[in-house]
Amino acid sequence: KQEVTQIPAALSVPEGENLVLNCSFTDSAIYNLQWFRQDPGKGLTSLLLIQSSQREQTSGRLNASLDKSSGRSTLYIAASQPGDSATYLCAVRARSGGSNYKLTFGKGTLLTVNP
Amino acid sequence: EAGVAQSPRYKIIEKRQSVAFWCNPISGHATLYWYQQILGQGPKLLIQFQNNGVVDDSQLPKDRFSAERLKGVDSTLKIQPAKLEDSAVYLCASSLSTSGSIAKTQYFGPGTRLLVL
C-alpha cells in the first residue's frame, strides 16, 4: 500500500526566504507526482506535475524535483511571499488496477510566510 | 472555462441524520472523483466514476455512503446515517480521462464542509 509522508508538518518563515518542502513515498512504482496548493476553505490547485521519467519541473518561483528510485520529491520555493501562505500537498499517481490510476496524498505542509 | 462546482458549501447536521452533496464537473470531463479530507489529513479517495460507471469504490464505507452519476455528468454523494467521524471536507474532482497511457490531471472543486454534531 502506497504511503506518502510530508515533512515538516508546518513551517513558518520570514518573507524573502528560500524554502524546501519534502515528500517521500513508499512504493516507487509511480506514474507521476504532483504538488498541490490548498488555501483555507478552498479546493486544491495543481502547482507542478512531474512524470516518473523526469527529474524536475519549474514554474516561476517554484521548482519540484523527483528522485523516483529513492522515493523522494522536494518543492523549492524561492523568495517566499506572504501570498505563498497555504497548505502544500504532495500526491503520487500510480496504477490501481487495469488502466486506472489513483492519487495518494500526503497530509500536507502548512506554510506561513510572515511579512 | 467554468470549474468544478459543488453545493452546498457548508452543512451542519446531527448524527444519524442523512445528507447529500452535489457536484458538477468541468464540461467534457469523463472521470469524476469524490474525496474525503479530514482536518489535518490529505484527501482520501472515496469513489471514482468513468462516465456513469464506478471504477474504484474500495475506500467507500458502503454501509452508510452511496454515490451515483446516473447520466455521466453531475454526481451526488449521500451519507445515511451520518456519524461524528464523518465531519470532513468532501472534495469533488474531475479529469478528462484516466484510460490508456495518459493519466490526466484532476481539477478540484471548492469542497463541501460537513460538521456532524
PDB file of C-alpha atoms in Angstrom:
ATOM      1  CA  LYS A   1       0.000   0.000   0.000  1.00  0.00           C
ATOM      2  CA  GLN A   2       1.357   3.381  -1.038  1.00  0.00           C
ATOM      3  CA  GLU A   3       2.060   5.824   1.798  1.00  0.00           C
ATOM      4  CA  VAL A   4       3.062   9.445   1.310  1.00  0.00           C
ATOM      5  CA  THR A   5       4.799  11.417   4.059  1.00  0.00           C
ATOM      6  CA  GLN A   6       5.420  15.147   4.111  1.00  0.00           C
ATOM      7  CA  ILE A   7       7.957  16.903   6.302  1.00  0.00           C
ATOM      8  CA  PRO A   8       7.694  19.300   8.011  1.00  0.00           C
ATOM      9  CA  ALA A   9       4.028  19.352   9.007  1.00  0.00           C
ATOM     10  CA  ALA A  10       4.229  23.111   9.486  1.00  0.00           C
ATOM     11  CA  LEU A  11       6.747  25.795   8.593  1.00  0.00           C
ATOM     12  CA  SER A  12       6.914  29.500   9.399  1.00  0.00           C
ATOM     13  CA  VAL A  13       9.434  31.705   7.604  1.00  0.00           C
ATOM     14  CA  PRO A  14      10.067  35.430   7.111  1.00  0.00           C
ATOM     15  CA  GLU A  15       9.274  36.970   3.754  1.00  0.00           C
ATOM     16  CA  GLY A  16      12.032  36.631   1.160  1.00  0.00           C
ATOM     17  CA  GLU A  17      13.437  33.369   2.455  1.00  0.00           C
ATOM     18  CA  ASN A  18      14.022  30.388   0.172  1.00  0.00           C
ATOM     19  CA  LEU A  19      12.498  27.180   1.478  1.00  0.00           C
ATOM     20  CA  VAL A  20      12.189  23.458   0.770  1.00  0.00           C
ATOM     21  CA  LEU A  21       9.240  21.164   1.405  1.00  0.00           C
ATOM     22  CA  ASN A  22       9.849  17.426   1.463  1.00  0.00           C
ATOM     23  CA  CYS A  23       7.750  14.492   0.306  1.00  0.00           C
ATOM     24  CA  SER A  24       8.543  10.787   0.461  1.00  0.00           C
ATOM     25  CA  PHE A  25       6.622   7.773  -0.814  1.00  0.00           C
ATOM     26  CA  THR A  26       6.977   4.079  -0.053  1.00  0.00           C
ATOM     27  CA  ASP A  27       6.309   2.476  -3.466  1.00  0.00           C
ATOM     28  CA  SER A  28       8.492   3.786  -6.289  1.00  0.00           C
ATOM     29  CA  ALA A  29       6.231   2.315  -8.992  1.00  0.00           C
ATOM     30  CA  ILE A  30       4.555   5.637  -9.653  1.00  0.00           C
ATOM     31  CA  TYR A  31       3.320   7.183 -12.884  1.00  0.00           C
ATOM     32  CA  ASN A  32       3.814  10.777 -11.800  1.00  0.00           C
ATOM     33  CA  LEU A  33       3.945  13.061  -8.766  1.00  0.00           C
ATOM     34  CA  GLN A  34       2.002  16.239  -8.285  1.00  0.00           C
ATOM     35  CA  TRP A  35       2.286  19.173  -5.903  1.00  0.00           C
ATOM     36  CA  PHE A  36      -0.922  20.998  -4.955  1.00  0.00           C
ATOM     37  CA  ARG A  37      -1.695  24.138  -3.033  1.00  0.00           C
ATOM     38  CA  GLN A  38      -4.746  24.389  -0.768  1.00  0.00           C
ATOM     39  CA  ASP A  39      -5.974  27.690   0.654  1.00  0.00           C
ATOM     40  CA  PRO A  40      -8.322  27.693   3.679  1.00  0.00           C
ATOM     41  CA  GLY A  41     -11.878  26.848   2.695  1.00  0.00           C
ATOM     42  CA  LYS A  42     -10.925  26.185  -0.917  1.00  0.00           C
ATOM     43  CA  GLY A  43     -10.169  23.258  -3.146  1.00  0.00           C
ATOM     44  CA  LEU A  44      -6.809  22.134  -4.431  1.00  0.00           C
ATOM     45  CA  THR A  45      -4.852  23.940  -7.113  1.00  0.00           C
ATOM     46  CA  SER A  46      -2.263  21.998  -9.078  1.00  0.00           C
ATOM     47  CA  LEU A  47       1.191  23.623  -8.982  1.00  0.00           C
ATOM     48  CA  LEU A  48       3.550  21.209 -10.690  1.00  0.00           C
ATOM     49  CA  LEU A  49       3.338  17.722 -12.148  1.00  0.00           C
ATOM     50  CA  ILE A  50       6.464  15.612 -12.673  1.00  0.00           C
ATOM     51  CA  GLN A  51       6.297  12.496 -14.819  1.00  0.00           C
ATOM     52  CA  SER A  52       8.168   9.460 -13.489  1.00  0.00           C
ATOM     53  CA  SER A  53      10.746   9.812 -16.261  1.00  0.00           C
ATOM     54  CA  GLN A  54      11.515  13.419 -15.347  1.00  0.00           C
ATOM     55  CA  ARG A  55      13.847  14.797 -12.702  1.00  0.00           C
ATOM     56  CA  GLU A  56      12.337  18.234 -12.161  1.00  0.00           C
ATOM     57  CA  GLN A  57       9.762  20.800 -13.211  1.00  0.00           C
ATOM     58  CA  THR A  58       9.805  24.565 -12.804  1.00  0.00           C
ATOM     59  CA  SER A  59       7.102  27.190 -12.748  1.00  0.00           C
ATOM     60  CA  GLY A  60       8.059  30.726 -11.801  1.00  0.00           C
ATOM     61  CA  ARG A  61       9.498  30.701  -8.292  1.00  0.00           C
ATOM     62  CA  LEU A  62       8.622  27.032  -7.799  1.00  0.00           C
ATOM     63  CA  ASN A  63      10.865  24.088  -8.594  1.00  0.00           C
ATOM     64  CA  ALA A  64       9.936  20.484  -7.912  1.00  0.00           C
ATOM     65  CA  SER A  65      12.385  17.594  -8.115  1.00  0.00           C
ATOM     66  CA  LEU A  66      11.768  13.872  -8.196  1.00  0.00           C
ATOM     67  CA  ASP A  67      14.077  11.005  -7.250  1.00  0.00           C
ATOM     68  CA  LYS A  68      11.855   8.066  -8.043  1.00  0.00           C
ATOM     69  CA  SER A  69      14.317   5.343  -7.027  1.00  0.00           C
ATOM     70  CA  SER A  70      14.688   6.747  -3.520  1.00  0.00           C
ATOM     71  CA  GLY A  71      11.020   7.688  -3.225  1.00  0.00           C
ATOM     72  CA  ARG A  72      11.583  11.389  -2.644  1.00  0.00           C
ATOM     73  CA  SER A  73      10.452  14.721  -4.001  1.00  0.00           C
ATOM     74  CA  THR A  74      11.147  18.284  -2.944  1.00  0.00           C
ATOM     75  CA  LEU A  75       9.327  21.518  -3.651  1.00  0.00           C
ATOM     76  CA  TYR A  76      11.596  24.538  -3.624  1.00  0.00           C
ATOM     77  CA  ILE A  77      10.043  27.984  -3.239  1.00  0.00           C
ATOM     78  CA  ALA A  78      12.334  30.915  -3.968  1.00  0.00           C
ATOM     79  CA  ALA A  79      11.969  34.364  -2.436  1.00  0.00           C
ATOM     80  CA  SER A  80       8.849  33.468  -0.466  1.00  0.00           C
ATOM     81  CA  GLN A  81       5.974  35.973  -0.199  1.00  0.00           C
ATOM     82  CA  PRO A  82       3.063  36.275   2.260  1.00  0.00           C
ATOM     83  CA  GLY A  83       0.763  35.201  -0.584  1.00  0.00           C
ATOM     84  CA  ASP A  84       2.526  31.831  -0.610  1.00  0.00           C
ATOM     85  CA  SER A  85       0.966  31.039   2.764  1.00  0.00           C
ATOM     86  CA  ALA A  86      -1.138  27.902   2.296  1.00  0.00           C
ATOM     87  CA  THR A  87      -1.057  24.150   2.761  1.00  0.00           C
ATOM     88  CA  TYR A  88       1.091  22.315   0.216  1.00  0.00           C
ATOM     89  CA  LEU A  89       0.109  18.761  -0.620  1.00  0.00           C
ATOM     90  CA  CYS A  90       2.166  16.125  -2.390  1.00  0.00           C
ATOM     91  CA  ALA A  91       0.388  13.326  -4.251  1.00  0.00           C
ATOM     92  CA  VAL A  92       1.638  10.344  -6.228  1.00  0.00           C
ATOM     93  CA  ARG A  93      -0.286   8.760  -9.061  1.00  0.00           C
ATOM     94  CA  ALA A  94       0.039   5.012  -9.533  1.00  0.00           C
ATOM     95  CA  ARG A  95      -1.827   2.273 -11.311  1.00  0.00           C
ATOM     96  CA  SER A  96      -4.663   0.914  -9.172  1.00  0.00           C
ATOM     97  CA  GLY A  97      -5.875  -1.856 -11.448  1.00  0.00           C
ATOM     98  CA  GLY A  98      -6.344  -2.293 -15.176  1.00  0.00           C
ATOM     99  CA  SER A  99      -5.858   1.016 -16.921  1.00  0.00           C
ATOM    100  CA  ASN A 100      -6.967   3.030 -13.895  1.00  0.00           C
ATOM    101  CA  TYR A 101      -4.771   5.394 -11.896  1.00  0.00           C
ATOM    102  CA  LYS A 102      -5.174   6.628  -8.352  1.00  0.00           C
ATOM    103  CA  LEU A 103      -3.816   9.624  -6.440  1.00  0.00           C
ATOM    104  CA  THR A 104      -2.457   9.070  -2.927  1.00  0.00           C
ATOM    105  CA  PHE A 105      -1.929  12.238  -0.907  1.00  0.00           C
ATOM    106  CA  GLY A 106       0.330  13.196   1.946  1.00  0.00           C
ATOM    107  CA  LYS A 107      -1.021  15.129   4.930  1.00  0.00           C
ATOM    108  CA  GLY A 108       0.473  18.373   3.706  1.00  0.00           C
ATOM    109  CA  THR A 109       2.803  21.082   4.969  1.00  0.00           C
ATOM    110  CA  LEU A 110       1.208  24.231   6.381  1.00  0.00           C
ATOM    111  CA  LEU A 111       3.369  27.153   5.263  1.00  0.00           C
ATOM    112  CA  THR A 112       3.173  30.600   6.820  1.00  0.00           C
ATOM    113  CA  VAL A 113       5.228  33.418   5.315  1.00  0.00           C
ATOM    114  CA  ASN A 114       5.445  36.384   7.655  1.00  0.00           C
ATOM    115  CA  PRO A 115       5.722  39.928   6.241  1.00  0.00           C
TER     116      PRO A 115
ATOM    117  CA  GLU B   1     -13.956  27.683 -18.664  1.00  0.00           C
ATOM    118  CA  ALA B   2     -16.094  27.019 -15.612  1.00  0.00           C
ATOM    119  CA  GLY B   3     -14.507  24.939 -12.883  1.00  0.00           C
ATOM    120  CA  VAL B   4     -15.877  22.075 -10.818  1.00  0.00           C
ATOM    121  CA  ALA B   5     -18.992  23.203  -8.965  1.00  0.00           C
ATOM    122  CA  GLN B   6     -20.092  21.835  -5.609  1.00  0.00           C
ATOM    123  CA  SER B   7     -23.020  22.510  -3.311  1.00  0.00           C
ATOM    124  CA  PRO B   8     -23.733  23.156  -0.588  1.00  0.00           C
ATOM    125  CA  ARG B   9     -20.519  24.775   0.613  1.00  0.00           C
ATOM    126  CA  TYR B  10     -21.306  24.121   4.277  1.00  0.00           C
ATOM    127  CA  LYS B  11     -23.615  21.727   6.083  1.00  0.00           C
ATOM    128  CA  ILE B  12     -24.254  21.111   9.751  1.00  0.00           C
ATOM    129  CA  ILE B  13     -26.310  18.081  10.781  1.00  0.00           C
ATOM    130  CA  GLU B  14     -26.864  15.922  13.823  1.00  0.00           C
ATOM    131  CA  LYS B  15     -25.594  12.364  13.987  1.00  0.00           C
ATOM    132  CA  ARG B  16     -27.888   9.753  12.457  1.00  0.00           C
ATOM    133  CA  GLN B  17     -29.314  12.311  10.022  1.00  0.00           C
ATOM    134  CA  SER B  18     -28.775  11.982   6.286  1.00  0.00           C
ATOM    135  CA  VAL B  19     -27.049  14.449   3.969  1.00  0.00           C
ATOM    136  CA  ALA B  20     -26.355  14.745   0.239  1.00  0.00           C
ATOM    137  CA  PHE B  21     -23.714  16.628  -1.692  1.00  0.00           C
ATOM    138  CA  TRP B  22     -23.815  17.607  -5.338  1.00  0.00           C
ATOM    139  CA  CYS B  23     -21.019  18.007  -7.870  1.00  0.00           C
ATOM    140  CA  ASN B  24     -20.974  19.259 -11.443  1.00  0.00           C
ATOM    141  CA  PRO B  25     -17.658  18.517 -13.186  1.00  0.00           C
ATOM    142  CA  ILE B  26     -15.936  20.501 -15.894  1.00  0.00           C
ATOM    143  CA  SER B  27     -17.755  20.070 -19.193  1.00  0.00           C
ATOM    144  CA  GLY B  28     -16.398  17.142 -21.178  1.00  0.00           C
ATOM    145  CA  HIS B  29     -14.614  15.509 -18.259  1.00  0.00           C
ATOM    146  CA  ALA B  30     -15.418  11.806 -18.267  1.00  0.00           C
ATOM    147  CA  THR B  31     -13.868  10.972 -14.918  1.00  0.00           C
ATOM    148  CA  LEU B  32     -15.266  12.195 -11.603  1.00  0.00           C
ATOM    149  CA  TYR B  33     -13.849  11.643  -8.131  1.00  0.00           C
ATOM    150  CA  TRP B  34     -15.141  12.127  -4.605  1.00  0.00           C
ATOM    151  CA  TYR B  35     -12.570  12.617  -1.839  1.00  0.00           C
ATOM    152  CA  GLN B  36     -12.929  12.914   1.926  1.00  0.00           C
ATOM    153  CA  GLN B  37     -10.489  15.242   3.687  1.00  0.00           C
ATOM    154  CA  ILE B  38     -10.490  15.067   7.468  1.00  0.00           C
ATOM    155  CA  LEU B  39      -8.922  18.042   9.252  1.00  0.00           C
ATOM    156  CA  GLY B  40      -5.130  17.752   9.224  1.00  0.00           C
ATOM    157  CA  GLN B  41      -5.126  14.932   6.670  1.00  0.00           C
ATOM    158  CA  GLY B  42      -4.675  14.693   2.932  1.00  0.00           C
ATOM    159  CA  PRO B  43      -7.675  13.899   0.734  1.00  0.00           C
ATOM    160  CA  LYS B  44      -8.679  10.225   0.608  1.00  0.00           C
ATOM    161  CA  LEU B  45     -10.393   8.848  -2.492  1.00  0.00           C
ATOM    162  CA  LEU B  46     -13.904   7.567  -1.763  1.00  0.00           C
ATOM    163  CA  ILE B  47     -15.144   6.746  -5.237  1.00  0.00           C
ATOM    164  CA  GLN B  48     -14.165   7.245  -8.873  1.00  0.00           C
ATOM    165  CA  PHE B  49     -16.538   7.243 -11.848  1.00  0.00           C
ATOM    166  CA  GLN B  50     -15.688   6.839 -15.519  1.00  0.00           C
ATOM    167  CA  ASN B  51     -18.740   8.290 -17.261  1.00  0.00           C
ATOM    168  CA  ASN B  52     -21.597   6.703 -15.286  1.00  0.00           C
ATOM    169  CA  GLY B  53     -19.715   3.565 -14.218  1.00  0.00           C
ATOM    170  CA  VAL B  54     -17.852   3.024 -10.939  1.00  0.00           C
ATOM    171  CA  VAL B  55     -14.118   2.410 -11.421  1.00  0.00           C
ATOM    172  CA  ASP B  56     -12.951   2.342  -7.802  1.00  0.00           C
ATOM    173  CA  ASP B  57     -15.026   2.420  -4.623  1.00  0.00           C
ATOM    174  CA  SER B  58     -12.701   0.346  -2.461  1.00  0.00           C
ATOM    175  CA  GLN B  59     -12.487   3.011   0.264  1.00  0.00           C
ATOM    176  CA  LEU B  60     -16.162   3.956   0.311  1.00  0.00           C
ATOM    177  CA  PRO B  61     -17.932   2.900   3.563  1.00  0.00           C
ATOM    178  CA  LYS B  62     -20.765   1.272   1.709  1.00  0.00           C
ATOM    179  CA  ASP B  63     -22.896   0.665   4.801  1.00  0.00           C
ATOM    180  CA  ARG B  64     -23.577   4.399   5.035  1.00  0.00           C
ATOM    181  CA  PHE B  65     -22.146   6.116   1.958  1.00  0.00           C
ATOM    182  CA  SER B  66     -23.547   5.966  -1.564  1.00  0.00           C
ATOM    183  CA  ALA B  67     -22.836   7.846  -4.756  1.00  0.00           C
ATOM    184  CA  GLU B  68     -24.293   7.977  -8.209  1.00  0.00           C
ATOM    185  CA  ARG B  69     -23.623   9.589 -11.558  1.00  0.00           C
ATOM    186  CA  LEU B  70     -26.662   8.499 -13.488  1.00  0.00           C
ATOM    187  CA  LYS B  71     -26.224  10.460 -16.719  1.00  0.00           C
ATOM    188  CA  GLY B  72     -22.451  10.555 -16.683  1.00  0.00           C
ATOM    189  CA  VAL B  73     -22.318  14.253 -15.874  1.00  0.00           C
ATOM    190  CA  ASP B  74     -23.141  15.522 -12.381  1.00  0.00           C
ATOM    191  CA  SER B  75     -22.954  13.357  -9.301  1.00  0.00           C
ATOM    192  CA  THR B  76     -24.378  13.107  -5.784  1.00  0.00           C
ATOM    193  CA  LEU B  77     -22.744  11.667  -2.681  1.00  0.00           C
ATOM    194  CA  LYS B  78     -25.010  10.655   0.194  1.00  0.00           C
ATOM    195  CA  ILE B  79     -24.355   9.741   3.798  1.00  0.00           C
ATOM    196  CA  GLN B  80     -27.085   7.927   5.724  1.00  0.00           C
ATOM    197  CA  PRO B  81     -26.911   7.821   8.700  1.00  0.00           C
ATOM    198  CA  ALA B  82     -24.112  10.251   9.491  1.00  0.00           C
ATOM    199  CA  LYS B  83     -21.623   9.660  12.294  1.00  0.00           C
ATOM    200  CA  LEU B  84     -19.466  12.145  14.190  1.00  0.00           C
ATOM    201  CA  GLU B  85     -16.355  10.876  12.389  1.00  0.00           C
ATOM    202  CA  ASP B  86     -17.858  11.862   9.022  1.00  0.00           C
ATOM    203  CA  SER B  87     -17.090  15.510   9.815  1.00  0.00           C
ATOM    204  CA  ALA B  88     -14.753  16.496   6.997  1.00  0.00           C
ATOM    205  CA  VAL B  89     -14.468  18.389   3.740  1.00  0.00           C
ATOM    206  CA  TYR B  90     -15.838  16.459   0.775  1.00  0.00           C
ATOM    207  CA  LEU B  91     -13.993  17.341  -2.411  1.00  0.00           C
ATOM    208  CA  CYS B  92     -15.134  16.592  -5.925  1.00  0.00           C
ATOM    209  CA  ALA B  93     -12.644  16.489  -8.795  1.00  0.00           C
ATOM    210  CA  SER B  94     -12.816  15.743 -12.490  1.00  0.00           C
ATOM    211  CA  SER B  95     -10.417  14.869 -15.277  1.00  0.00           C
ATOM    212  CA  LEU B  96     -10.643  14.232 -18.991  1.00  0.00           C
ATOM    213  CA  SER B  97      -9.869  10.530 -18.618  1.00  0.00           C
ATOM    214  CA  THR B  98      -7.677   8.053 -16.832  1.00  0.00           C
ATOM    215  CA  SER B  99      -7.798   5.419 -19.537  1.00  0.00           C
ATOM    216  CA  GLY B 100      -4.899   4.436 -21.757  1.00  0.00           C
ATOM    217  CA  SER B 101      -1.336   5.522 -21.137  1.00  0.00           C
ATOM    218  CA  ILE B 102      -2.142   9.110 -20.193  1.00  0.00           C
ATOM    219  CA  ALA B 103      -3.324   9.894 -16.674  1.00  0.00           C
ATOM    220  CA  LYS B 104      -4.914  13.305 -16.891  1.00  0.00           C
ATOM    221  CA  THR B 105      -4.570  15.917 -14.166  1.00  0.00           C
ATOM    222  CA  GLN B 106      -7.501  16.369 -11.810  1.00  0.00           C
ATOM    223  CA  TYR B 107      -9.285  19.663 -11.244  1.00  0.00           C
ATOM    224  CA  PHE B 108     -10.816  20.143  -7.818  1.00  0.00           C
ATOM    225  CA  GLY B 109     -13.943  21.919  -6.674  1.00  0.00           C
ATOM    226  CA  PRO B 110     -14.083  24.133  -3.543  1.00  0.00           C
ATOM    227  CA  GLY B 111     -15.467  21.319  -1.401  1.00  0.00           C
ATOM    228  CA  THR B 112     -18.383  20.896   0.982  1.00  0.00           C
ATOM    229  CA  ARG B 113     -17.528  21.305   4.643  1.00  0.00           C
ATOM    230  CA  LEU B 114     -19.627  18.916   6.766  1.00  0.00           C
ATOM    231  CA  LEU B 115     -19.959  19.130  10.526  1.00  0.00           C
ATOM    232  CA  VAL B 116     -21.777  16.313  12.319  1.00  0.00           C
ATOM    233  CA  LEU B 117     -22.891  17.166  15.864  1.00  0.00           C
TER     234      LEU B 117
END
